[in-house]
Amino acid sequence: MNTHNTYNYTVVRQFARMTLVWGIVGMGIGVWAAAELAFPSLNLGIPWLSFGRLSPVHSSLLLFAFGGNALFATSYYVVQRTCHTRLFNDGLAAFTFWGWQCVIVLALCTLPYGMTSGKAFAELEWPIDILITIVWIAYAVVFFGTIVQRNTSYVYVANWFFGAYILAVAALHILNSAALPVGLWPMKSYSLYPGTVDAMVSAWYSQGLVDAFMPGAFFGVLYYFLPRQLGHPVYSYRLIVVQFWTFVSLALWAASQHLLYTALPDWTQSLGMVCAVFLIAPFLAGVINGFMTVSADWHRLHSDIILRFLVLALFFYGVEGLEGVVTSIRSVNAFTQYTDWTVSHVHAAGLGWIGFLAFGAFYAMLPRLFNIEQMYSIPLILLHFWFATVGTMLYLLALGGAGMVQSLMWYAQNDDGTLAYRFVESLQVSHPLYVVRLLGGMLYLAGMCLMTYNAWKTVASTLPKARKNEDSVSEVDSVIDHHPAEVHHDSHPPLDPRHGPHRPVDPRHSANPHTGSQHSSESPAHHADH
Amino acid sequence: MSDFLSLWIGVCVLGSLFVCHVLIEWVLHRPDERHEAHKVQYSHQSWGDVRSYDHPVPRSWLYLLYACTLFALIYFSLYPALGTFPGVLRWTSQQQYKDEVGEYNLVYTERFNRYLARSITEIASDPVARTTGQHLFMSYCSNCHQGAGEDRTHYPKLTDRDWLWGGHPEQIEATILHGRTGIMPAWGSVLGEKGVEETASYVMTLAGYKPANPEEVAAGKEHFAAYCAFCHSAGGRGDPRQGAPRLTDKTWMHISSKDALSEAGLEAGVRAAIADGFVNLMPPHWNTLDRAQIHVLAGYVYSLSN
């Protein structure tokens, strides 16, 4: 059996490549926007370089182009591997790739020029919204079609999270983007919802996409790549069941927590707040499950950098989730809302959870996609890990601190009942923290560039060799997917026949989970011994 | 909101909570056959011994879930959340706002109202009142006027005795209370390019600069009499009733201090002002501050130049 004929890796590779490219572009724009906040003259007086134009470009690119492409790549990969079948329809899968890149290019062609519907995280105008809808329906058909034609009796849990994400985003996108078009060029439309209702629908959309279902879909990534990396299953299947169902039944109800103390009716606000507090249950279920899965293998964090990415992602998810729960409480929210704390919180999910998980998953997935033994350089992965970790911590601490200071200053009163600080004074205090945030963002971007370089070299340098051995490796690949347990108990230090000096590779201490296993069962006969 | 919608929301919310719990109980007490079935699910993934990896849900997590549910039920009964049911506490965000404003007023309003009995000049000479006025100034005025005494293009300086709308205490208070709208019309299309240049030359002589071309000045003087003197008065003395600035001094509100350094920069600025005009807005504050606060503020502003 040849996995590269059995599985459609072409589309996964395409999505993986573009994830890296758009990641650099989106993070680069984010760094530039952060620099403008610290040094405003960096907008150079050019309208499309002003912060207000760059900010939606940054968030759209990282949500749809980085996060979206990463989820396309991983979900297509995971659904094929766990359903033991090829993607439902190659043509449709290719269409989702080209269609989605088209959406992103169109976003880059319209947002900087001020063509925006003005809704948070849904700034794209109506023709692009229609294209998104078509591509998304194709995505749903490919994904669920693959699940329907699976060769396994059960649907692995990772696919539930991907499936929920696909269904939820379809509903969120279509309902939130409902608008009356009034022009094709420049693109212009008006929302179908009036005033407060529009705000509520918009909050429901951003909660659903940014706070709930996109981070939730990365649990699909975690529940595939974490056990793969460790070589044993997730700690508790039951915990995943309760996590999944409490999560999907409550996550969307929590939307109005973003509109506390606004014109929204009190009961809607309270309902959102209670459901947001309730979300601590699925949050912790996921975190407990992840950490308990790793619990017997803490020592492997010393040697396995990919595992470090996955575990630290889980840590940031816990931080982000607890922050979200605490700040959804009305009185706490009154303190943190409209400060930089919110930005710090969103980036705990973006940089910490989504970013680290995508990096870890890609380092594990890329060599397999290109039939290569392991990434080009393990030290570069280590360097990336530290760049990303330090960058994220600097970012979160700086902006979290800035948010606290801002709120304290805005609330401070003199003895005579007047406000103690001018608004601009809170900005002056925040300035050094903005510089630290910029530094954190630059480190994170540098890490992203390292990863892309590493991936580039991996593919470029090893491809001819891999091609030569494609058949034998592929066969082994498929064997591993069916029987990795044996690999784990393999006591022979495996030898690498394809690289000059024969060096033993221990699967436990390899950054690539598959390295050791590939060689250990290099011949089918060897495998049959087990 | 209709009763039906209210009921619908209540049923949906409590129903999903209930269903969540039923599901969780079902997962916790799944019969063994189901357990075996899931073993199959893992076995084709073939990751070790499945049974040992289907750990029970941790007790602590369960207690947390029950605590969350209890919290939700208590909150739903105390606060408005289930449609039209107002909650036992009858809390509303509007009432909370009113209460907090009431608390503030209880402490501070009387202290402020005492200032109303005193004249603005008295307030200006009272250091305590002046400090309060300065605090208000920092919050409400400094975004445009900067800190006292700082120079900023387009915003009048408050530390000199040069006033657009009059510098008497009552005039200052009226300015803060009702705001001011100063309009300098754009004369470019009326005077033409040459006319603007001539008028600018004349305006420069008013401020005491030597004219380069006496003929231009003479023509400019005629333009000034025809178009400008109605607001700026003959000879450019200005008119505080219309907010028309005096042109006979070297205070240039709409020309940046950098441009005002050289005579050429200054003349270019004057030309632009005549050709393009301005709309200069001081917003009213009767809807943001109460009378006593405005009274104190007027005292502080008066003290800046007296």
GROMACS .gro file of C-alpha atoms in nm, chain B:
model
  306
  531MET     CA    1  -4.052   4.083   2.485
  532SER     CA    2  -4.341   3.847   2.447
  533ASP     CA    3  -4.417   3.586   2.713
  534PHE     CA    4  -4.360   3.312   2.460
  535LEU     CA    5  -4.011   3.430   2.371
  536SER     CA    6  -3.929   3.466   2.738
  537LEU     CA    7  -4.048   3.113   2.806
  538TRP     CA    8  -3.860   2.987   2.502
  539ILE     CA    9  -3.533   3.134   2.630
  540GLY     CA   10  -3.587   2.986   2.975
  541VAL     CA   11  -3.663   2.642   2.835
  542CYS     CA   12  -3.363   2.655   2.597
  543VAL     CA   13  -3.115   2.759   2.863
  544LEU     CA   14  -3.231   2.531   3.143
  545GLY     CA   15  -3.295   2.255   2.891
  546SER     CA   16  -2.939   2.263   2.753
  547LEU     CA   17  -2.800   2.263   3.107
  548PHE     CA   18  -3.016   1.963   3.189
  549VAL     CA   19  -2.926   1.777   2.869
  550CYS     CA   20  -2.557   1.843   2.936
  551HIS     CA   21  -2.592   1.677   3.274
  552VAL     CA   22  -2.789   1.383   3.141
  553LEU     CA   23  -2.521   1.331   2.880
  554ILE     CA   24  -2.244   1.354   3.136
  555GLU     CA   25  -2.416   1.107   3.370
  556TRP     CA   26  -2.463   0.875   3.074
  557VAL     CA   27  -2.095   0.899   2.982
  558LEU     CA   28  -1.992   0.837   3.343
  559HIS     CA   29  -2.211   0.532   3.386
  560ARG     CA   30  -2.180   0.390   3.039
  561PRO     CA   31  -2.257   0.019   3.033
  562ASP     CA   32  -1.963  -0.212   2.965
  563GLU     CA   33  -2.082  -0.310   2.617
  564ARG     CA   34  -2.037   0.049   2.505
  565HIS     CA   35  -1.699   0.042   2.667
  566GLU     CA   36  -1.607  -0.261   2.461
  567ALA     CA   37  -1.734  -0.089   2.151
  568HIS     CA   38  -1.497   0.200   2.209
  569LYS     CA   39  -1.216  -0.040   2.251
  570VAL     CA   40  -1.276  -0.123   1.887
  571GLN     CA   41  -1.252   0.241   1.805
  572TYR     CA   42  -0.911   0.265   1.959
  573SER     CA   43  -0.791  -0.068   1.838
  574HIS     CA   44  -0.788   0.033   1.477
  575GLN     CA   45  -0.575   0.325   1.585
  576SER     CA   46  -0.378   0.058   1.766
  577TRP     CA   47  -0.230   0.271   2.035
  578GLY     CA   48  -0.159   0.029   2.316
  579ASP     CA   49  -0.404  -0.108   2.562
  580VAL     CA   50  -0.720   0.094   2.521
  581ARG     CA   51  -0.888   0.003   2.846
  582SER     CA   52  -0.621   0.168   3.054
  583TYR     CA   53  -0.654   0.486   2.852
  584ASP     CA   54  -1.025   0.531   2.893
  585HIS     CA   55  -0.976   0.674   3.241
  586PRO     CA   56  -1.279   0.786   3.437
  587VAL     CA   57  -1.353   1.156   3.450
  588PRO     CA   58  -1.162   1.304   3.745
  589ARG     CA   59  -1.374   1.368   4.055
  590SER     CA   60  -1.240   1.720   4.088
  591TRP     CA   61  -1.364   1.805   3.742
  592LEU     CA   62  -1.707   1.665   3.820
  593TYR     CA   63  -1.732   1.874   4.136
  594LEU     CA   64  -1.628   2.176   3.936
  595LEU     CA   65  -1.905   2.105   3.688
  596TYR     CA   66  -2.161   2.072   3.967
  597ALA     CA   67  -2.034   2.396   4.120
  598CYS     CA   68  -2.074   2.571   3.784
  599THR     CA   69  -2.428   2.442   3.753
  600LEU     CA   70  -2.511   2.554   4.106
  601PHE     CA   71  -2.363   2.896   4.030
  602ALA     CA   72  -2.570   2.920   3.713
  603LEU     CA   73  -2.894   2.828   3.889
  604ILE     CA   74  -2.831   3.072   4.175
  605TYR     CA   75  -2.737   3.350   3.934
  606PHE     CA   76  -3.043   3.283   3.718
  607SER     CA   77  -3.269   3.315   4.022
  608LEU     CA   78  -3.101   3.630   4.159
  609TYR     CA   79  -3.036   3.831   3.841
  610PRO     CA   80  -3.226   3.895   3.519
  611ALA     CA   81  -3.122   3.623   3.274
  612LEU     CA   82  -3.418   3.408   3.177
  613GLY     CA   83  -3.616   3.639   2.951
  614THR     CA   84  -3.855   3.868   3.135
  615PHE     CA   85  -3.796   3.708   3.478
  616PRO     CA   86  -3.636   4.000   3.666
  617GLY     CA   87  -3.458   3.794   3.933
  618VAL     CA   88  -3.507   3.805   4.309
  619LEU     CA   89  -3.266   4.097   4.357
  620ARG     CA   90  -3.444   4.302   4.088
  621TRP     CA   91  -3.102   4.422   3.973
  622THR     CA   92  -3.073   4.624   3.654
  623SER     CA   93  -2.763   4.784   3.503
  624GLN     CA   94  -2.946   5.118   3.483
  625GLN     CA   95  -3.027   5.104   3.851
  626GLN     CA   96  -2.666   5.021   3.929
  627TYR     CA   97  -2.556   5.323   3.729
  628LYS     CA   98  -2.806   5.546   3.911
  629ASP     CA   99  -2.693   5.412   4.247
  630GLU     CA  100  -2.328   5.475   4.174
  631VAL     CA  101  -2.397   5.826   4.050
  632GLY     CA  102  -2.609   5.882   4.362
  633GLU     CA  103  -2.324   5.769   4.587
  634TYR     CA  104  -2.088   6.005   4.410
  635ASN     CA  105  -2.328   6.294   4.440
  636LEU     CA  106  -2.383   6.226   4.807
  637VAL     CA  107  -2.013   6.277   4.874
  638TYR     CA  108  -1.910   6.542   4.624
  639THR     CA  109  -2.206   6.744   4.494
  640GLU     CA  110  -2.247   6.947   4.809
  641ARG     CA  111  -1.876   7.022   4.815
  642PHE     CA  112  -1.897   7.148   4.459
  643ASN     CA  113  -2.219   7.341   4.514
  644ARG     CA  114  -2.052   7.548   4.786
  645TYR     CA  115  -1.840   7.705   4.510
  646LEU     CA  116  -2.152   7.830   4.330
  647ALA     CA  117  -2.205   8.085   4.608
  648ARG     CA  118  -1.862   8.235   4.544
  649SER     CA  119  -1.756   8.457   4.257
  650ILE     CA  120  -1.519   8.335   3.986
  651THR     CA  121  -1.246   8.578   4.092
  652GLU     CA  122  -1.268   8.447   4.450
  653ILE     CA  123  -1.231   8.091   4.322
  654ALA     CA  124  -0.932   8.197   4.115
  655SER     CA  125  -0.753   8.315   4.427
  656ASP     CA  126  -0.842   8.008   4.640
  657PRO     CA  127  -0.564   7.746   4.605
  658VAL     CA  128  -0.789   7.450   4.697
  659ALA     CA  129  -1.054   7.546   4.443
  660ARG     CA  130  -0.786   7.613   4.184
  661THR     CA  131  -0.643   7.263   4.232
  662THR     CA  132  -0.986   7.112   4.178
  663GLY     CA  133  -1.026   7.333   3.871
  664GLN     CA  134  -0.690   7.214   3.744
  665HIS     CA  135  -0.798   6.849   3.784
  666LEU     CA  136  -1.113   6.918   3.584
  667PHE     CA  137  -0.909   7.106   3.325
  668MET     CA  138  -0.676   6.809   3.285
  669SER     CA  139  -0.968   6.570   3.227
  670TYR     CA  140  -1.192   6.781   3.007
  671CYS     CA  141  -0.985   7.056   2.844
  672SER     CA  142  -0.627   6.940   2.810
  673ASN     CA  143  -0.693   6.714   2.512
  674CYS     CA  144  -0.715   7.030   2.301
  675HIS     CA  145  -0.569   7.310   2.511
  676GLN     CA  146  -0.282   7.094   2.641
  677GLY     CA  147  -0.152   7.164   2.988
  678ALA     CA  148  -0.184   7.527   3.090
  679GLY     CA  149   0.048   7.757   2.900
  680GLU     CA  150   0.155   7.512   2.631
  681ASP     CA  151   0.138   7.636   2.278
  682ARG     CA  152  -0.053   7.441   2.015
  683THR     CA  153  -0.158   7.542   1.664
  684HIS     CA  154  -0.534   7.601   1.612
  685TYR     CA  155  -0.610   7.600   1.988
  686PRO     CA  156  -0.609   7.929   2.177
  687LYS     CA  157  -0.348   7.978   2.444
  688LEU     CA  158  -0.516   8.046   2.778
  689THR     CA  159  -0.224   8.195   2.970
  690ASP     CA  160  -0.217   8.532   2.795
  691ARG     CA  161  -0.473   8.811   2.807
  692ASP     CA  162  -0.550   8.782   2.439
  693TRP     CA  163  -0.908   8.652   2.425
  694LEU     CA  164  -1.115   8.559   2.121
  695TRP     CA  165  -1.449   8.568   2.297
  696GLY     CA  166  -1.371   8.800   2.586
  697GLY     CA  167  -1.175   8.746   2.905
  698HIS     CA  168  -1.423   8.859   3.172
  699PRO     CA  169  -1.504   8.582   3.423
  700GLU     CA  170  -1.865   8.562   3.303
  701GLN     CA  171  -1.756   8.544   2.938
  702ILE     CA  172  -1.517   8.258   3.018
  703GLU     CA  173  -1.791   8.069   3.201
  704ALA     CA  174  -2.032   8.122   2.910
  705THR     CA  175  -1.769   7.994   2.668
  706ILE     CA  176  -1.723   7.672   2.869
  707LEU     CA  177  -2.095   7.627   2.928
  708HIS     CA  178  -2.234   7.681   2.577
  709GLY     CA  179  -1.926   7.638   2.361
  710ARG     CA  180  -1.825   7.868   2.074
  711THR     CA  181  -1.820   7.835   1.699
  712GLY     CA  182  -1.579   8.069   1.522
  713ILE     CA  183  -1.597   8.088   1.145
  714MET     CA  184  -1.349   8.248   0.911
  715PRO     CA  185  -1.495   8.221   0.559
  716ALA     CA  186  -1.275   8.110   0.272
  717TRP     CA  187  -1.204   8.416   0.055
  718GLY     CA  188  -0.994   8.247  -0.210
  719SER     CA  189  -1.269   8.233  -0.470
  720VAL     CA  190  -1.383   8.591  -0.400
  721LEU     CA  191  -1.046   8.766  -0.394
  722GLY     CA  192  -0.860   8.552  -0.642
  723GLU     CA  193  -0.495   8.457  -0.598
  724LYS     CA  194  -0.370   8.812  -0.643
  725GLY     CA  195  -0.631   8.956  -0.409
  726VAL     CA  196  -0.534   8.708  -0.139
  727GLU     CA  197  -0.167   8.804  -0.173
  728GLU     CA  198  -0.249   9.173  -0.150
  729THR     CA  199  -0.472   9.130   0.153
  730ALA     CA  200  -0.206   8.916   0.323
  731SER     CA  201   0.054   9.191   0.265
  732TYR     CA  202  -0.176   9.440   0.431
  733VAL     CA  203  -0.248   9.208   0.726
  734MET     CA  204   0.128   9.173   0.777
  735THR     CA  205   0.159   9.549   0.813
  736LEU     CA  206  -0.113   9.543   1.080
  737ALA     CA  207   0.109   9.311   1.286
  738GLY     CA  208   0.400   9.552   1.243
  739TYR     CA  209   0.599   9.397   0.960
  740LYS     CA  210   0.755   9.611   0.688
  741PRO     CA  211   0.575   9.583   0.355
  742ALA     CA  212   0.780   9.469   0.056
  743ASN     CA  213   0.554   9.628  -0.200
  744PRO     CA  214   0.359   9.944  -0.099
  745GLU     CA  215   0.121   9.914  -0.398
  746GLU     CA  216   0.018   9.566  -0.293
  747VAL     CA  217  -0.048   9.693   0.059
  748ALA     CA  218  -0.267   9.972  -0.068
  749ALA     CA  219  -0.474   9.730  -0.275
  750GLY     CA  220  -0.491   9.494   0.022
  751LYS     CA  221  -0.619   9.773   0.244
  752GLU     CA  222  -0.913   9.821   0.009
  753HIS     CA  223  -0.991   9.448   0.011
  754PHE     CA  224  -0.969   9.448   0.390
  755ALA     CA  225  -1.215   9.734   0.420
  756ALA     CA  226  -1.455   9.564   0.182
  757TYR     CA  227  -1.446   9.207   0.311
  758CYS     CA  228  -1.265   9.174   0.644
  759ALA     CA  229  -1.346   9.479   0.851
  760PHE     CA  230  -1.701   9.367   0.917
  761CYS     CA  231  -1.573   9.107   1.165
  762HIS     CA  232  -1.214   9.209   1.234
  763SER     CA  233  -1.311   9.580   1.264
  764ALA     CA  234  -1.139   9.864   1.086
  765GLY     CA  235  -0.766   9.844   1.148
  766GLY     CA  236  -0.796   9.478   1.255
  767ARG     CA  237  -0.880   9.539   1.620
  768GLY     CA  238  -1.091   9.223   1.632
  769ASP     CA  239  -1.438   9.170   1.780
  770PRO     CA  240  -1.495   8.946   2.082
  771ARG     CA  241  -1.872   8.932   2.009
  772GLN     CA  242  -1.797   8.731   1.695
  773GLY     CA  243  -1.480   8.566   1.811
  774ALA     CA  244  -1.286   8.757   1.546
  775PRO     CA  245  -0.921   8.772   1.652
  776ARG     CA  246  -0.725   9.094   1.681
  777LEU     CA  247  -0.474   9.115   1.398
  778THR     CA  248  -0.255   9.392   1.535
  779ASP     CA  249  -0.047   9.173   1.766
  780LYS     CA  250   0.199   8.891   1.700
  781THR     CA  251  -0.022   8.609   1.829
  782TRP     CA  252  -0.096   8.367   1.547
  783MET     CA  253  -0.331   8.091   1.664
  784HIS     CA  254  -0.362   7.908   1.332
  785ILE     CA  255   0.001   7.929   1.225
  786SER     CA  256   0.244   7.685   1.383
  787SER     CA  257   0.519   7.841   1.591
  788LYS     CA  258   0.773   7.691   1.349
  789ASP     CA  259   0.618   7.872   1.050
  790ALA     CA  260   0.582   8.194   1.249
  791LEU     CA  261   0.961   8.209   1.295
  792SER     CA  262   1.025   8.346   0.946
  793GLU     CA  263   0.840   8.627   0.779
  794ALA     CA  264   0.795   8.423   0.461
  795GLY     CA  265   0.643   8.132   0.654
  796LEU     CA  266   0.417   8.370   0.837
  797GLU     CA  267   0.295   8.535   0.518
  798ALA     CA  268   0.229   8.195   0.358
  799GLY     CA  269   0.022   8.103   0.666
  800VAL     CA  270  -0.176   8.426   0.648
  801ARG     CA  271  -0.245   8.369   0.279
  802ALA     CA  272  -0.368   8.018   0.347
  803ALA     CA  273  -0.592   8.147   0.625
  804ILE     CA  274  -0.749   8.409   0.399
  805ALA     CA  275  -0.790   8.175   0.103
  806ASP     CA  276  -0.918   7.864   0.284
  807GLY     CA  277  -1.073   7.997   0.605
  808PHE     CA  278  -1.137   7.803   0.928
  809VAL     CA  279  -1.414   7.660   1.137
  810ASN     CA  280  -1.303   7.670   1.497
  811LEU     CA  281  -1.511   7.478   1.747
  812MET     CA  282  -1.518   7.491   2.125
  813PRO     CA  283  -1.770   7.223   2.234
  814PRO     CA  284  -2.039   7.302   2.493
  815HIS     CA  285  -2.004   7.138   2.835
  816TRP     CA  286  -2.347   7.187   2.993
  817ASN     CA  287  -2.423   6.822   2.913
  818THR     CA  288  -2.097   6.676   3.048
  819LEU     CA  289  -2.030   6.886   3.359
  820ASP     CA  290  -2.269   7.034   3.611
  821ARG     CA  291  -2.289   7.407   3.677
  822ALA     CA  292  -2.076   7.401   3.989
  823GLN     CA  293  -1.795   7.217   3.807
  824ILE     CA  294  -1.807   7.467   3.522
  825HIS     CA  295  -1.796   7.750   3.776
  826VAL     CA  296  -1.480   7.608   3.932
  827LEU     CA  297  -1.330   7.545   3.589
  828ALA     CA  298  -1.398   7.904   3.484
  829GLY     CA  299  -1.219   8.017   3.802
  830TYR     CA  300  -0.914   7.808   3.714
  831VAL     CA  301  -0.902   7.930   3.353
  832TYR     CA  302  -0.940   8.289   3.473
  833SER     CA  303  -0.653   8.238   3.715
  834LEU     CA  304  -0.422   8.130   3.432
  835SER     CA  305  -0.398   8.484   3.295
  836ASN     CA  306  -0.482   8.695   3.603
   0.00000   0.00000   0.00000
